[in-house]
Amino acid sequence: MLKKEFTMKKYKVIIDTDPGVDDSTCLTFAFFDEKLDIKLLTTVSGNVSIEKNTRNLLHLLDKFRKDYPVAVGTDKPLIRPAKRAEYIHSKNGLGGYIPPETTVHQPIKEDAVEAMYKILKDGNGDITPLVLGPHTNIATLLIKHPDIVEKIPKIIFMGGSPSDVPGFTNHISFNISSDPESFKIVLESGIPLVMIPYDMGRKHSYLSEEFVENLNGMNDVANFLYTMFKTYWEPNFPDKRIAMNDTCAYMYLRYKNLFKCKRANVTVDTELEPGKTYVDFNKHGNVLITVGLKRKKFLKIITKKLKDFDNFKFDN
């Protein structure tokens, strides 16, 4: 076993998140992935307030008996009032699941930006930020420490929609519209970017109502997800489905062969329709965009990961 662990390739990551039902689902799988080396977890204002996002993340560490450093990030966008998505994530951020008010785990003293800078600076240029919420923390990092660009191999982020492109939903995503100025800074940083647009979660990797109902009673972890999902059905679809948006970002890191990708130049509107993203598909573009997914294989992997939780029991 030791030899296997020593030789196994690890994906070093910083996960920047605003939990959030979809964030929490992603983290559930990431926490138990033996090939993931999570260096840091950071919270950002987004789906709910920074206080609730941080509480939710710390509670997940308590619940899953994991121990990763958590740094608290920005409590509002660079220049705009904070947006919230409580209408779908609920006022606590975890859908039908009600977290406790207090947690055993506590955040570290350093704020998210300085904690990210230290870890990336001390690294070997092989630590990938996985951005699951607005880009405020990352943009602030680039503003305060522009030298760190050389230490970031790529950023994988969930958000955006190729507006006015046939086949894609004409949609202004929450993550980008919450802080389009921050996203613009990241776009123009020169760091290689991988964009997981909202269509990946809504139209390709979603969980059907039948799939979700089968979670009930499967095991403790599946029951936790089932409880969150009960109030999280994706709006504006004729069927009931759970969008696996953030999980797609994690899955791209781990299973790139599931995705079809195209390179494009991406720009973001910060004035007329803040957060609207425009793309020009070409082989020299600044962003690699996922445009398709092998759905059956995706669901097969998710099902296997859920079954692997059969022997895991929550303490309460």
Coordinates of C-alpha atoms in Angstrom, one line a residue:
M1 CA 0.0 0.0 0.0
L2 CA 2.8 2.4 0.9
K3 CA 4.5 1.8 -2.4
K4 CA 1.3 2.4 -4.3
E5 CA 0.7 5.7 -2.5
F6 CA 4.3 6.8 -3.1
T7 CA 4.1 6.1 -6.8
M8 CA 0.6 7.4 -7.4
K9 CA 0.4 10.7 -9.3
K10 CA -1.2 13.4 -7.2
Y11 CA -3.1 16.4 -8.4
K12 CA -2.1 19.3 -6.2
V13 CA -5.0 21.8 -5.8
I14 CA -6.3 24.8 -4.0
I15 CA -10.1 24.8 -4.0
D16 CA -11.7 28.2 -3.9
T17 CA -15.4 27.8 -3.1
D18 CA -18.7 29.3 -1.9
P19 CA -20.7 26.2 -0.6
G20 CA -23.4 26.1 -2.0
V21 CA -25.1 22.7 -2.8
D22 CA -23.2 22.1 -6.0
D23 CA -19.9 23.2 -4.3
S24 CA -20.6 20.8 -1.4
T25 CA -21.4 18.0 -3.7
C26 CA -18.1 18.5 -5.5
L27 CA -16.2 18.7 -2.2
T28 CA -17.8 15.5 -1.0
F29 CA -16.1 13.6 -3.9
A30 CA -12.9 15.6 -3.8
F31 CA -12.3 15.0 -0.1
F32 CA -12.2 11.2 -0.6
D33 CA -10.2 11.2 -3.9
E34 CA -6.8 9.6 -3.1
K35 CA -5.3 11.2 -6.2
L36 CA -6.1 14.7 -5.0
D37 CA -3.6 16.6 -2.8
I38 CA -5.7 19.4 -1.4
K39 CA -3.2 22.1 -0.2
L40 CA -5.8 24.7 0.9
L41 CA -9.5 25.4 0.9
T42 CA -10.6 29.1 0.6
T43 CA -14.0 30.7 0.8
V44 CA -15.4 33.5 -1.1
S45 CA -18.6 35.6 -1.1
G46 CA -21.1 34.0 -3.5
N47 CA -24.1 31.7 -3.1
V48 CA -24.5 32.9 0.5
S49 CA -22.6 35.2 2.7
I50 CA -18.9 34.7 3.4
E51 CA -19.8 33.8 7.0
K52 CA -22.3 31.1 5.9
N53 CA -20.0 29.8 3.1
T54 CA -17.2 29.4 5.6
R55 CA -19.4 27.8 8.2
N56 CA -20.7 25.3 5.6
L57 CA -17.1 24.4 4.5
L58 CA -15.9 23.9 8.1
H59 CA -19.0 21.8 8.8
L60 CA -18.2 19.5 5.9
L61 CA -14.7 18.9 7.3
D62 CA -16.4 18.1 10.7
K63 CA -18.9 15.8 9.0
F64 CA -16.5 13.9 6.8
R65 CA -13.7 13.9 9.5
K66 CA -11.2 15.6 7.2
D67 CA -8.6 18.1 8.1
Y68 CA -7.5 20.7 5.5
P69 CA -6.6 24.3 6.2
V70 CA -9.4 26.7 5.5
A71 CA -8.8 30.4 4.8
V72 CA -11.5 33.0 4.8
G73 CA -11.7 35.1 1.6
T74 CA -13.3 38.3 0.4
D75 CA -16.8 39.2 1.8
K76 CA -17.8 41.1 -1.3
P77 CA -16.9 41.6 -5.0
L78 CA -14.2 44.1 -6.0
I79 CA -16.5 47.0 -6.7
R80 CA -20.1 45.7 -6.7
P81 CA -22.6 44.9 -4.0
A82 CA -22.7 41.2 -3.2
K83 CA -25.1 38.9 -5.0
R84 CA -26.7 35.9 -3.5
A85 CA -28.3 32.7 -4.8
E86 CA -30.3 31.8 -1.8
Y87 CA -33.4 31.3 -4.1
I88 CA -31.9 27.9 -5.1
H89 CA -29.4 27.1 -2.4
S90 CA -31.6 28.1 0.5
K91 CA -30.8 30.7 3.1
N92 CA -28.2 28.4 4.7
G93 CA -26.7 27.4 1.4
L94 CA -27.1 23.7 1.7
G95 CA -30.5 23.2 0.2
G96 CA -32.7 20.9 2.3
Y97 CA -29.9 20.1 4.7
I98 CA -29.7 22.3 7.8
P99 CA -26.1 22.7 9.2
P100 CA -25.3 23.5 12.8
E101 CA -24.5 27.1 13.7
T102 CA -21.1 26.2 15.2
T103 CA -18.2 24.0 14.0
V104 CA -15.3 22.1 15.5
H105 CA -12.9 23.1 12.7
Q106 CA -11.9 26.7 12.5
P107 CA -10.2 28.8 9.8
I108 CA -6.5 29.6 9.9
K109 CA -5.4 33.1 10.8
E110 CA -4.2 34.1 7.3
D111 CA -6.8 35.4 4.9
A112 CA -7.4 33.5 1.6
V113 CA -5.3 35.7 -0.6
E114 CA -2.2 35.6 1.6
A115 CA -2.6 31.8 2.3
M116 CA -2.9 31.2 -1.5
Y117 CA 0.1 33.3 -2.2
K118 CA 2.3 31.5 0.4
I119 CA 1.4 28.0 -0.8
L120 CA 1.7 28.8 -4.5
K121 CA 5.0 30.7 -3.9
D122 CA 6.5 27.8 -2.0
G123 CA 5.3 25.3 -4.5
N124 CA 6.9 24.0 -7.7
G125 CA 4.4 25.6 -10.2
D126 CA 2.3 22.5 -10.1
I127 CA -0.6 23.6 -7.8
T128 CA -3.9 24.2 -9.7
P129 CA -6.5 26.5 -8.4
L130 CA -10.0 25.0 -8.8
V131 CA -12.4 28.0 -8.7
L132 CA -16.0 27.0 -7.9
G133 CA -17.4 30.5 -7.2
P134 CA -16.8 34.1 -8.2
H135 CA -13.2 35.1 -9.0
T136 CA -12.8 37.7 -6.3
N137 CA -10.1 35.9 -4.3
I138 CA -8.1 35.0 -7.4
A139 CA -8.3 38.5 -8.9
T140 CA -7.2 40.1 -5.5
L141 CA -4.3 37.7 -5.4
L142 CA -3.2 38.8 -8.9
I143 CA -3.6 42.5 -8.0
K144 CA -1.6 42.2 -4.7
H145 CA 1.0 39.7 -5.9
P146 CA 1.4 39.9 -9.7
D147 CA 4.6 37.8 -9.5
I148 CA 2.5 34.7 -8.6
V149 CA 1.3 34.3 -12.3
E150 CA 4.5 32.4 -13.0
K151 CA 3.6 29.8 -10.3
I152 CA 0.1 29.0 -11.5
P153 CA 0.1 26.3 -14.2
K154 CA -3.6 26.7 -15.0
I155 CA -6.9 27.7 -13.4
I156 CA -9.9 25.4 -13.8
F157 CA -13.1 27.3 -13.2
M158 CA -16.9 26.7 -13.3
G159 CA -18.9 29.5 -14.8
G160 CA -19.8 31.5 -17.8
S161 CA -21.8 30.6 -21.0
P162 CA -20.7 31.1 -24.6
S163 CA -23.4 33.7 -25.3
D164 CA -24.8 33.9 -28.8
V165 CA -23.2 30.6 -29.8
P166 CA -25.6 28.0 -31.3
G167 CA -26.0 25.0 -29.1
F168 CA -25.3 26.8 -25.9
T169 CA -27.8 28.3 -23.4
N170 CA -27.8 32.1 -23.8
H171 CA -27.2 32.6 -20.1
I172 CA -25.4 35.0 -17.8
S173 CA -23.9 32.8 -15.1
F174 CA -24.0 33.7 -11.4
N175 CA -20.3 33.1 -10.8
I176 CA -19.2 35.5 -13.5
S177 CA -21.9 38.2 -13.1
S178 CA -21.3 38.3 -9.3
D179 CA -17.9 39.9 -10.0
P180 CA -17.2 40.4 -13.7
E181 CA -14.4 42.8 -13.0
S182 CA -12.5 40.1 -11.2
F183 CA -13.1 37.6 -14.0
K184 CA -11.8 40.2 -16.5
I185 CA -8.5 40.4 -14.5
V186 CA -8.2 36.6 -14.5
L187 CA -8.9 36.4 -18.2
E188 CA -6.2 39.0 -19.0
S189 CA -3.6 37.5 -16.6
G190 CA -2.0 35.2 -19.2
I191 CA -2.6 32.2 -17.0
P192 CA -3.9 29.1 -18.9
L193 CA -7.6 28.8 -18.2
V194 CA -10.1 25.9 -18.5
M195 CA -13.7 27.1 -18.5
I196 CA -16.5 24.7 -17.4
P197 CA -19.6 26.6 -18.6
Y198 CA -23.0 26.1 -16.9
D199 CA -24.3 24.0 -19.7
M200 CA -22.0 21.2 -18.5
G201 CA -23.9 20.9 -15.3
R202 CA -27.4 21.7 -16.6
K203 CA -27.5 19.8 -19.9
H204 CA -24.8 17.1 -19.7
S205 CA -23.9 16.0 -16.3
Y206 CA -27.2 16.5 -14.5
L207 CA -28.7 13.9 -12.2
S208 CA -32.2 12.8 -13.1
E209 CA -35.0 12.6 -10.6
E210 CA -34.8 8.8 -10.7
F211 CA -31.0 8.9 -10.0
V212 CA -31.6 11.2 -7.0
E213 CA -34.4 9.1 -5.6
N214 CA -32.1 6.1 -5.7
L215 CA -29.7 7.9 -3.4
N216 CA -32.2 7.7 -0.5
G217 CA -31.1 4.8 1.7
M218 CA -28.0 3.9 -0.3
N219 CA -25.5 5.0 2.5
D220 CA -24.9 7.8 4.8
V221 CA -23.2 10.0 2.3
A222 CA -25.8 9.4 -0.4
N223 CA -28.4 10.3 2.2
F224 CA -26.7 13.6 2.9
L225 CA -26.6 14.5 -0.8
Y226 CA -30.3 13.4 -1.1
T227 CA -31.3 15.7 1.7
M228 CA -29.4 18.7 0.1
F229 CA -30.9 18.0 -3.3
K230 CA -34.5 17.9 -2.2
T231 CA -34.9 21.7 -2.6
Y232 CA -32.2 22.2 -5.3
W233 CA -34.0 21.2 -8.5
E234 CA -32.8 23.1 -11.5
P235 CA -35.4 25.7 -12.7
N236 CA -36.5 26.2 -16.3
F237 CA -36.4 22.5 -17.3
P238 CA -39.5 20.3 -18.1
D239 CA -38.1 17.5 -15.9
K240 CA -36.6 17.5 -12.4
R241 CA -32.8 17.5 -12.5
I242 CA -29.9 18.3 -10.3
A243 CA -27.2 20.3 -12.1
M244 CA -23.7 19.0 -11.2
N245 CA -21.9 22.2 -12.2
D246 CA -19.0 22.3 -9.8
T247 CA -18.5 18.6 -9.8
C248 CA -17.7 18.9 -13.5
A249 CA -14.7 21.2 -12.7
Y250 CA -13.3 18.5 -10.4
M251 CA -14.1 15.8 -12.9
Y252 CA -12.3 17.6 -15.6
L253 CA -9.1 17.7 -13.5
R254 CA -9.4 14.0 -12.8
Y255 CA -11.0 12.6 -16.0
K256 CA -10.2 14.8 -18.9
N257 CA -11.1 12.1 -21.4
L258 CA -14.7 12.5 -20.4
F259 CA -14.8 15.9 -22.0
K260 CA -14.8 17.4 -25.5
C261 CA -13.0 20.7 -25.5
K262 CA -12.5 23.6 -27.9
R263 CA -10.2 26.6 -27.6
A264 CA -11.6 30.1 -27.8
N265 CA -10.9 33.8 -27.1
V266 CA -13.2 34.8 -24.2
T267 CA -14.2 38.3 -23.2
V268 CA -16.6 39.5 -20.5
D269 CA -19.0 42.4 -20.5
T270 CA -18.5 44.6 -17.4
E271 CA -20.9 47.4 -18.4
L272 CA -24.1 46.8 -20.5
E273 CA -24.8 43.2 -19.4
P274 CA -22.3 42.6 -16.6
G275 CA -21.1 39.0 -16.6
K276 CA -22.1 38.1 -20.1
T277 CA -19.3 36.1 -21.8
Y278 CA -18.5 36.1 -25.4
V279 CA -16.4 33.6 -27.2
D280 CA -14.6 33.4 -30.5
F281 CA -13.7 29.7 -31.1
N282 CA -10.2 29.5 -32.6
K283 CA -7.2 27.3 -32.0
H284 CA -5.1 30.1 -30.6
G285 CA -7.7 31.2 -28.0
N286 CA -6.9 32.2 -24.4
V287 CA -9.3 29.7 -22.8
L288 CA -10.0 26.0 -23.2
I289 CA -13.8 25.5 -23.0
T290 CA -15.5 22.2 -22.3
V291 CA -18.2 21.8 -25.0
G292 CA -19.3 18.2 -24.5
L293 CA -19.3 15.3 -22.0
K294 CA -19.6 11.5 -22.2
R295 CA -22.7 11.4 -20.0
K296 CA -22.9 7.6 -19.5
K297 CA -19.3 7.4 -18.4
F298 CA -19.7 10.4 -16.1
L299 CA -22.7 8.8 -14.3
K300 CA -20.9 5.5 -14.1
I301 CA -18.0 7.1 -12.3
I302 CA -20.3 9.1 -10.0
T303 CA -22.2 5.9 -9.2
K304 CA -19.0 4.0 -8.4
K305 CA -17.8 6.9 -6.1
L306 CA -21.2 6.8 -4.3
K307 CA -21.0 3.0 -3.7
D308 CA -17.5 3.5 -2.3
F309 CA -19.1 5.3 0.6
D310 CA -20.9 2.2 1.8
N311 CA -18.6 1.6 4.7
F312 CA -18.4 5.3 5.7
K313 CA -20.6 6.3 8.7
F314 CA -21.2 9.7 10.0
D315 CA -20.6 10.2 13.8
N316 CA -24.1 11.5 14.2

